Short mmCIF file of C-alpha atoms and ligand atoms in Angstrom, two decimals:
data_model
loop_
_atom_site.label_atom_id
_atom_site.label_comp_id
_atom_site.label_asym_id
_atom_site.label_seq_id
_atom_site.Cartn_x
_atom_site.Cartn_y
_atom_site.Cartn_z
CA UNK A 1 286.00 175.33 -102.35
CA UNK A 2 289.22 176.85 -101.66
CA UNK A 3 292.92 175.48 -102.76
CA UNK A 4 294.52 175.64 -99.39
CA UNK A 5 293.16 176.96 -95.49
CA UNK A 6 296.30 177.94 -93.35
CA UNK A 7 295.66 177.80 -89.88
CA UNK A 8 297.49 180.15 -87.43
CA UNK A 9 299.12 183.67 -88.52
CA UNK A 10 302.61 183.10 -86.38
CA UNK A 11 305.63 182.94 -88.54
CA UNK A 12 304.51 179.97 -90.29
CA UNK A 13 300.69 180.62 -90.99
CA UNK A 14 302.50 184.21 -92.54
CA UNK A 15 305.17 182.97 -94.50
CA UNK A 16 302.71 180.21 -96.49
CA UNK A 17 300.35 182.67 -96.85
CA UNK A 18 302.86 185.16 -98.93
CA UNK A 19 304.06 182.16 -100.91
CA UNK A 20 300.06 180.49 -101.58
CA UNK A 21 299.04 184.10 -102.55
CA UNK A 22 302.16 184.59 -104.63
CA UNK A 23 301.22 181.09 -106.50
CA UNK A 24 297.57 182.43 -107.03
CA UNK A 25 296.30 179.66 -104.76
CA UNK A 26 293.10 180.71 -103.73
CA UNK A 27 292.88 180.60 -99.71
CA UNK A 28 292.19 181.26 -96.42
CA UNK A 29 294.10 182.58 -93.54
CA UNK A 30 292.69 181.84 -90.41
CA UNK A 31 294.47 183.38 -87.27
CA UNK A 32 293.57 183.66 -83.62
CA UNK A 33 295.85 186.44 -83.76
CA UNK A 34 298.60 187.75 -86.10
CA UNK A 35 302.33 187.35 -85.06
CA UNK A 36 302.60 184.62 -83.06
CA UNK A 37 304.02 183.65 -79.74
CA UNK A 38 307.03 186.40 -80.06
CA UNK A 39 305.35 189.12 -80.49
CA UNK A 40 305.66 189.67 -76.80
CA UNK A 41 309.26 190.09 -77.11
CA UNK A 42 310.85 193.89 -76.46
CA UNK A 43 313.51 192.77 -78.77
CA UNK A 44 314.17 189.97 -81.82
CA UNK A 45 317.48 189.58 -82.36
CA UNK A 46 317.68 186.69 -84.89
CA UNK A 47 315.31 187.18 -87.51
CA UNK A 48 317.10 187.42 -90.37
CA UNK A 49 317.68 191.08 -92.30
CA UNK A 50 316.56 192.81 -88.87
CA UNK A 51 319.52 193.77 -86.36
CA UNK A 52 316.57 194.01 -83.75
CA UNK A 53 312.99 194.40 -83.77
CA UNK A 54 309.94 194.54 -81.14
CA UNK A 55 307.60 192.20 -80.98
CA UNK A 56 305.25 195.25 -81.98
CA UNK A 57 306.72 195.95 -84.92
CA UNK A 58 307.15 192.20 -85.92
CA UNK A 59 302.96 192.17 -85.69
CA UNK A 60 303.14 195.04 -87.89
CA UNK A 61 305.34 193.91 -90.50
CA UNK A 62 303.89 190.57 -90.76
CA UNK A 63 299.70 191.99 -91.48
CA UNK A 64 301.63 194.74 -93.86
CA UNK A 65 303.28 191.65 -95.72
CA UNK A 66 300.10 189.91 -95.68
CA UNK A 67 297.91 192.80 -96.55
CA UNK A 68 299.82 193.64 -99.70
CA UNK A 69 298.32 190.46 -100.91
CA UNK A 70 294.64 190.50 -99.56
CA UNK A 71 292.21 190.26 -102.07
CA UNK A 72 291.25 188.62 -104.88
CA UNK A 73 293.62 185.45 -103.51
CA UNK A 74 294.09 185.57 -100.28
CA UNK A 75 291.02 186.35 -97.52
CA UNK A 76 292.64 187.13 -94.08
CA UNK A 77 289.93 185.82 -90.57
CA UNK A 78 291.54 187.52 -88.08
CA UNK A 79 290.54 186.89 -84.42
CA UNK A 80 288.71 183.51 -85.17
CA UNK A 81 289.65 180.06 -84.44
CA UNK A 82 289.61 176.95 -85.18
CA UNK A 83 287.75 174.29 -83.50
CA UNK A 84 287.67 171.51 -85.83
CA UNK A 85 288.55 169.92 -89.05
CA UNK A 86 287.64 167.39 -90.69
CA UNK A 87 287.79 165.32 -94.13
CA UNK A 88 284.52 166.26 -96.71
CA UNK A 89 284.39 165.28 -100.36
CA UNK A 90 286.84 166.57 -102.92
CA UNK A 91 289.00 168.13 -99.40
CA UNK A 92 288.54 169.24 -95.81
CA UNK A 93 286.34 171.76 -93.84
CA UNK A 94 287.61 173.79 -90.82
CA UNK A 95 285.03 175.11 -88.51
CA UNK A 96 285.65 177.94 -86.51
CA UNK A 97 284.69 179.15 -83.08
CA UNK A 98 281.99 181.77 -84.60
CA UNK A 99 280.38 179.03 -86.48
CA UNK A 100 281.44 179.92 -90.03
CA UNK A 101 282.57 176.77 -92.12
CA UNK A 102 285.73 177.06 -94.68
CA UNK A 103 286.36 174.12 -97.21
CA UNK A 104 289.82 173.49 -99.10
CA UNK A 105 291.73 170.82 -100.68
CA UNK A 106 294.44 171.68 -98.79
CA UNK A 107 295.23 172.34 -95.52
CA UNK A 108 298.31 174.19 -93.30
CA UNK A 109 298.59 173.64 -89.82
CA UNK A 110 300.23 176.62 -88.53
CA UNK A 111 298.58 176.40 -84.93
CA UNK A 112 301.99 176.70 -83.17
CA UNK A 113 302.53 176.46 -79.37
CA UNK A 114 302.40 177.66 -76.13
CA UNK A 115 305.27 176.90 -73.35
CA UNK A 116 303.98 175.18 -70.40
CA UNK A 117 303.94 178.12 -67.64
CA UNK A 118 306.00 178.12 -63.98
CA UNK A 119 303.22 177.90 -61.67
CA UNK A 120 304.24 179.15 -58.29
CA UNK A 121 303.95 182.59 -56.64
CA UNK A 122 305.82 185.38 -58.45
CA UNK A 123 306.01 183.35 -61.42
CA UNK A 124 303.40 185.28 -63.35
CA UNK A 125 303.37 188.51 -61.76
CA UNK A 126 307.52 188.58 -63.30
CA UNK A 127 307.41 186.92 -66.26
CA UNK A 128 309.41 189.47 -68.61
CA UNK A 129 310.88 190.90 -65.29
CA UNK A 130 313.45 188.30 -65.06
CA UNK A 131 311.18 185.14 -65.63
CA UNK A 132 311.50 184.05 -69.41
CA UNK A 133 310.27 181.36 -71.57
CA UNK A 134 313.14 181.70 -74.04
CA UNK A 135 316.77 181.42 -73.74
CA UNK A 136 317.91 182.34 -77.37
CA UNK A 137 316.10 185.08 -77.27
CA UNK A 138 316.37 186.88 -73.77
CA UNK A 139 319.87 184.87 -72.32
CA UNK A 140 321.95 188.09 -73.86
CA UNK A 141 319.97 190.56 -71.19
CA UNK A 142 321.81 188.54 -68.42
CA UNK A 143 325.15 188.36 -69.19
CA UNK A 144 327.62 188.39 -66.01
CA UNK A 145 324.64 187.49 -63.92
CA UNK A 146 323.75 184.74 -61.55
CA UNK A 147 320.52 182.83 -63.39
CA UNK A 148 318.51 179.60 -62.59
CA UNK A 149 317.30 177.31 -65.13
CA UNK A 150 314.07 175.25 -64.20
CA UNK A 151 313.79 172.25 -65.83
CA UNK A 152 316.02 168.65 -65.89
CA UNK A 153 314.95 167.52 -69.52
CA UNK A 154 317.12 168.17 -73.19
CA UNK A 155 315.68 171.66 -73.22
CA UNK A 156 317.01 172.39 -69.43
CA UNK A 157 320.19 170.95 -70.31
CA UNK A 158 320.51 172.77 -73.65
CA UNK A 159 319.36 176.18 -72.23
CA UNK A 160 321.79 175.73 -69.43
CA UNK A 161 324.64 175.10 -71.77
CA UNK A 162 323.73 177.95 -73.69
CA UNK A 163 323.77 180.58 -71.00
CA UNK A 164 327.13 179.24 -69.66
CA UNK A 165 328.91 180.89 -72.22
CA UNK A 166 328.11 184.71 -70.98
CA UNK A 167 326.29 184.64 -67.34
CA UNK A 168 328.41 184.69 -63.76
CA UNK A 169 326.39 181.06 -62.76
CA UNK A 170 323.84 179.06 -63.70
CA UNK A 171 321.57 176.83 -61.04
CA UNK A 172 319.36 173.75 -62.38
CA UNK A 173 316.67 173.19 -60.77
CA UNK A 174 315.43 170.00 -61.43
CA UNK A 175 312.12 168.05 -59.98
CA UNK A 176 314.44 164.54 -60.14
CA UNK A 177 317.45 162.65 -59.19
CA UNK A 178 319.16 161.93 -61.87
CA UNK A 179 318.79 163.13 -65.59
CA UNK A 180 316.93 161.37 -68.58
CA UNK A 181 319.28 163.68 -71.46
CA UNK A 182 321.86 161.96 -73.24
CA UNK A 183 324.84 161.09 -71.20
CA UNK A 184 327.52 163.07 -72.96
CA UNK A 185 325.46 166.48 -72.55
CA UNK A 186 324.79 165.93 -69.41
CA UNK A 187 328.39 165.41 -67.91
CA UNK A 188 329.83 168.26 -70.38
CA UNK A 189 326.82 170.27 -69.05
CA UNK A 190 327.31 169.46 -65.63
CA UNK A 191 331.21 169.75 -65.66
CA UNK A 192 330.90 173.24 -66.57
CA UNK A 193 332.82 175.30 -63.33
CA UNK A 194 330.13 177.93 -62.98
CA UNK A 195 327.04 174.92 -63.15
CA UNK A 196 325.31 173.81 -60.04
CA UNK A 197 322.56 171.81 -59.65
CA UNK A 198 319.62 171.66 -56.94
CA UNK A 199 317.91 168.30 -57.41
CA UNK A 200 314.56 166.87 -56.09
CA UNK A 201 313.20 170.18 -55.70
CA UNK A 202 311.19 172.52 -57.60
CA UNK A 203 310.39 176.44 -57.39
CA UNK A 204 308.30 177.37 -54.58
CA UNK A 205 308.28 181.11 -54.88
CA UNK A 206 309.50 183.95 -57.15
CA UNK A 207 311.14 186.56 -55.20
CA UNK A 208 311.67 190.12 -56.55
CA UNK A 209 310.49 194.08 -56.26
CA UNK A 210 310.01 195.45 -59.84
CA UNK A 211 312.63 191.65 -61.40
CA UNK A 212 313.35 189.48 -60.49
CA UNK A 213 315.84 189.42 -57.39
CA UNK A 214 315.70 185.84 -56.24
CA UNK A 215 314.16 182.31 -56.31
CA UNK A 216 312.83 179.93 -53.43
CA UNK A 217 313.11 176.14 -54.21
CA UNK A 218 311.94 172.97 -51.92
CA UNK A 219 313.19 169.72 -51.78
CA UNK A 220 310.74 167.25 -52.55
CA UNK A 221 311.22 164.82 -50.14
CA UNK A 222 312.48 167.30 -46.85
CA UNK A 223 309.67 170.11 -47.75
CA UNK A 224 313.13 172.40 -46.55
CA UNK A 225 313.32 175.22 -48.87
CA UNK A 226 316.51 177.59 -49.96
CA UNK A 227 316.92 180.71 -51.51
CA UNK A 228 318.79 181.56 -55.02
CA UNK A 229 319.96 184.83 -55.03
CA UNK A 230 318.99 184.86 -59.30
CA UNK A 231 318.18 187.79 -61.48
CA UNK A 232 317.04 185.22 -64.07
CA UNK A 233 314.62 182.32 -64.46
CA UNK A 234 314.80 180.72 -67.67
CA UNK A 235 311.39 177.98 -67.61
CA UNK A 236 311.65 174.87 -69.84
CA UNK A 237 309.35 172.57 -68.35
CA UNK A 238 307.74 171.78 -72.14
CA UNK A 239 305.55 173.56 -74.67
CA UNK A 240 301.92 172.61 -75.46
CA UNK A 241 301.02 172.01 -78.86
CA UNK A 242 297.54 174.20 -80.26
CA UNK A 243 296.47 170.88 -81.81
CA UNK A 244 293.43 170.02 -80.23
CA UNK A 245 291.57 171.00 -82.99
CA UNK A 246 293.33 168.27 -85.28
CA UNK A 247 293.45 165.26 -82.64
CA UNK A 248 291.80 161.87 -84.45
CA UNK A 249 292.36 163.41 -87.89
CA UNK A 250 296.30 163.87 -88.20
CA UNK A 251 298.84 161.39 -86.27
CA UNK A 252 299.95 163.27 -83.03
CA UNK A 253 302.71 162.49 -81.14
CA UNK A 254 302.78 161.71 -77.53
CA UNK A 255 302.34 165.19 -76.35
CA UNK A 256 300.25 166.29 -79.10
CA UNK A 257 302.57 167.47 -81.74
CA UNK A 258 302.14 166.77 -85.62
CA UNK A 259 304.13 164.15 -86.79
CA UNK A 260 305.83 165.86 -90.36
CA UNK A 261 307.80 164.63 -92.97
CA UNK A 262 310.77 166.80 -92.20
CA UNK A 263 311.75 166.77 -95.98
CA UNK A 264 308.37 168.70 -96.99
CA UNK A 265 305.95 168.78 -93.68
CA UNK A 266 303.69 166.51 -95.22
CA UNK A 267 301.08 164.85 -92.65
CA UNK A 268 300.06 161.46 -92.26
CA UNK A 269 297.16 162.56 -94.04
CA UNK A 270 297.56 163.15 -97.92
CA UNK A 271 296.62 166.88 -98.08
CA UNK A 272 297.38 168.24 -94.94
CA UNK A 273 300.72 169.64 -94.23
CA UNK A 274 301.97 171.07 -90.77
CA UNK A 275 304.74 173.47 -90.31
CA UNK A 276 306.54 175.44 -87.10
CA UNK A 277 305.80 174.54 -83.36
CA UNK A 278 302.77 172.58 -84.03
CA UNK A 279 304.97 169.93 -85.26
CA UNK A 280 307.42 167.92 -84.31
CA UNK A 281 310.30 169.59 -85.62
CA UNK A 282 313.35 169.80 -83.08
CA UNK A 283 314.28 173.29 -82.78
CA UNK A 284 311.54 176.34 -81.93
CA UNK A 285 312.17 179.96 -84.02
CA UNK A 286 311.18 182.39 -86.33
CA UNK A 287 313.22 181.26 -89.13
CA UNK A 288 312.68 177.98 -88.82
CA UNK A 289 308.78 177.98 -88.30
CA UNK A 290 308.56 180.32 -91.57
CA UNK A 291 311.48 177.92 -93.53
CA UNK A 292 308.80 175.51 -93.17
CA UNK A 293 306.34 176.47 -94.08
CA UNK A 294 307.86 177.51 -97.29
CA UNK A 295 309.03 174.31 -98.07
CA UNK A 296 304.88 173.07 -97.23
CA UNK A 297 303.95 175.21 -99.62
CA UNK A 298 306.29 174.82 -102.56
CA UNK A 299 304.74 170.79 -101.81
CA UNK A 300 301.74 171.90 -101.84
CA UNK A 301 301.57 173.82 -104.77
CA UNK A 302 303.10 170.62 -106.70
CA UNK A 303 300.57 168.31 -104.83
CA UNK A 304 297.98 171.00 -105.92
CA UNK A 305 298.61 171.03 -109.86
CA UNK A 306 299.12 167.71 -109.87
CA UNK A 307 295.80 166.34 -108.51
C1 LIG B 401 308.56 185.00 -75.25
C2 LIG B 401 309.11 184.36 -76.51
C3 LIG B 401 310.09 185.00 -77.21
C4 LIG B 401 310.61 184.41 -78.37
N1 LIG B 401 311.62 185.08 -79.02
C5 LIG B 401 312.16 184.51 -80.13
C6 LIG B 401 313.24 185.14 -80.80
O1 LIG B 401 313.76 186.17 -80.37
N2 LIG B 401 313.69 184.55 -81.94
C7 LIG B 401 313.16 183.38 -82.43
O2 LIG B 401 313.58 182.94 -83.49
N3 LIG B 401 312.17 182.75 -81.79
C8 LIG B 401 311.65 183.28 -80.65
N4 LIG B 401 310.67 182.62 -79.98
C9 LIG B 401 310.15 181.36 -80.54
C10 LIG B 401 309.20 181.71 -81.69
O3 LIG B 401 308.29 182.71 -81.27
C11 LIG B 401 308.42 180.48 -82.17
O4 LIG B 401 309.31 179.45 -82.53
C12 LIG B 401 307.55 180.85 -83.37
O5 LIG B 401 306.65 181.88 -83.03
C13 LIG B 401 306.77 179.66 -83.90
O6 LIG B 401 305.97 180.12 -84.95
P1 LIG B 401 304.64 179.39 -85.42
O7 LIG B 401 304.13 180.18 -86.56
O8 LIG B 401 304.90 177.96 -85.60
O9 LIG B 401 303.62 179.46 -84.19
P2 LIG B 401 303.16 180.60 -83.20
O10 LIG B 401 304.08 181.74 -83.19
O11 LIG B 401 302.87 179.88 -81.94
O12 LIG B 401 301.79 181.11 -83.84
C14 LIG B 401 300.64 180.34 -83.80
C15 LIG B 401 299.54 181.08 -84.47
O13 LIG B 401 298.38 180.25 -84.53
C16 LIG B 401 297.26 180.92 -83.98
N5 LIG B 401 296.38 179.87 -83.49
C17 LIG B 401 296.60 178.96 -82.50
N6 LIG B 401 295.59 178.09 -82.42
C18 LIG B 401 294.71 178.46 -83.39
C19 LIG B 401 293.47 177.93 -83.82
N7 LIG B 401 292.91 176.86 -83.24
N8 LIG B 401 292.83 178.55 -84.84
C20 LIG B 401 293.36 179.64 -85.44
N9 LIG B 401 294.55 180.17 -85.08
C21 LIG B 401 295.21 179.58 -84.06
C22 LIG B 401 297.85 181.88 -82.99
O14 LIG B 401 296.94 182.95 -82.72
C23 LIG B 401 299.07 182.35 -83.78
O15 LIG B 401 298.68 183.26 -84.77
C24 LIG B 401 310.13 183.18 -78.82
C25 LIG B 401 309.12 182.53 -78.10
C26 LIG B 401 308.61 183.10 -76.97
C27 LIG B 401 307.52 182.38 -76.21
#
């Protein structure tokens, strides 16, 4: 039996597996895939000590990092995943999709997420063309242009507010009447001279030759549909959790999210931790997914010498 398994090799799954290898804690690294969900980007702006780097070369750095420390400590399962986990004597066993077994004491959930895709025409065929799934990290490509946020909830709201400060417009599009958000964002949001709104509709069609070059929306209750002359789509309709794995044996929020201990990502169950966008922590990066995870495993070392 091993000290710890880490599940997922995003940000999160990397960072705890420097640190647990650096302790001497004997574990497992079990990734789907190493880099995680930005690893599509052409550039990273934000992660701290790089002015900009590729999603590539994020990939890269991140199995170099980890691969200084394979061995003796640390064994890397790359391209497997997990299916299930569950509680055994002494700690817990993960089972993977290949059928091998892995026991620990402890365990990381590092599973992170996947943001809940656009589904009309175009909206596949352009994502990366002018259809993104994040605003912090692609919003700077569109400055002076006219953009369309999809999406009525915090996130929508937020995003919108975000790209106000450098694009010519921005256009909600919203699948409701009114907005759930908190009141004050909303009316600062919606204030904003260069905000419009388009409500009770929802994207009917992408439009665009090599990017985006527009965006067809319908009103839910006329079926009459208008044209956005956009360059941008920025989607926040949700993420999904990669927790399926982990339903019934950690507490899971309404949409499937770990519920952590924000002071050290402890679970609800005593030797499982969770850290980046598996969880429910409020804000989705990098940083903040590998800050986490940090802080899992200096509690999991202590929890780990002291039982
Ligand atoms: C297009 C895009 C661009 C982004 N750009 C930026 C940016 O510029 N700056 C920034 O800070 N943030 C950016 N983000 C957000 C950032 O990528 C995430 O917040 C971050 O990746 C979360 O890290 P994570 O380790 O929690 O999870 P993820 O990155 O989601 O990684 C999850 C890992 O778990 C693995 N996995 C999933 N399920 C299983 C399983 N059952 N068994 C085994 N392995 C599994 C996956 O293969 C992957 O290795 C971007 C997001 C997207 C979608």
């Amino acid at each position: 039996m091993k000290d710890l398994i880490i599940i997922g090799g995003g940000p999160a799954g990397i960072a705890a597996s420097v640190y647990a290898a650096r302790k001497r804690l004997t574990t497992v690294l079990i990734a789907e895939e190493i880099g995680g969900q930005s690893t599509v980007s052409e550039g990273i702006e934000n992660w701290i000590g790089t002015v900009r780097i590729s999603g590539e070369d994020l990939k890269k750095s991140f199995k170099e990092h980890i691969n200084a420390y394979k061995g003796d400590v640390l064994e890397i399962i790359e391209g497997d995943r997990v299916e299930g986990l569950e509680k055994v004597e002494g700690g817990f066993s993960a089972l993977t999709r290949d059928g091998k077994t892995f026991t620990a004491r402890a365990v990381l959930l590092a599973s992170g997420a996947g943001r809940r895709k656009l589904v009309a025409p175009g909206a596949e065929k352009f994502e990366n063309m002018g259809v993104t799934y994040c605003a912090s990290c692609d919003g700077p490509l569109f400055s002076g242009a006219d953009v369309a946020v999809v999406g009525g909830g915090n996130a929508g709201l937020e995003t919108a507010a975000q790209l106000l400060a450098y694009t010519k417009s921005v256009t909600l599009i919203h699948r409701h009447s009114t907005f759930k958000g908190d009141a004050i964002t909303v009316e600062k949001v919606l204030a904003h001279p260069n905000m419009h709104t388009v409500l009770n509709s929802e994207p009917a069609e992408v439009l665009g030759d090599k990017f985006v070059s527009g965006l067809r929306v319908k009103d839910r209750t006329t079926g009459e549909e208008t044209e956005l002359p956009v360059s941008g789509i920025f989607v926040e309709i949700g993420v999904i959790p990669n927790t399926d794995f982990a339903k019934g044996v950690v507490e899971l929020d309404e949409i499937g999210r770990v519920v952590t201990n924000p002071k050290n990502q402890h679970t609800s169950v005593d030797g499982i931790w969770a850290a980046g966008d598996c969880t429910d922590e409020l804000y989705h990066q990098n940083n903040i997914a590998a800050g986490d995870a940090v802080k899992a495993l200096e509690d999991i070392y202590q929890w780990l010498m002291t039982h």
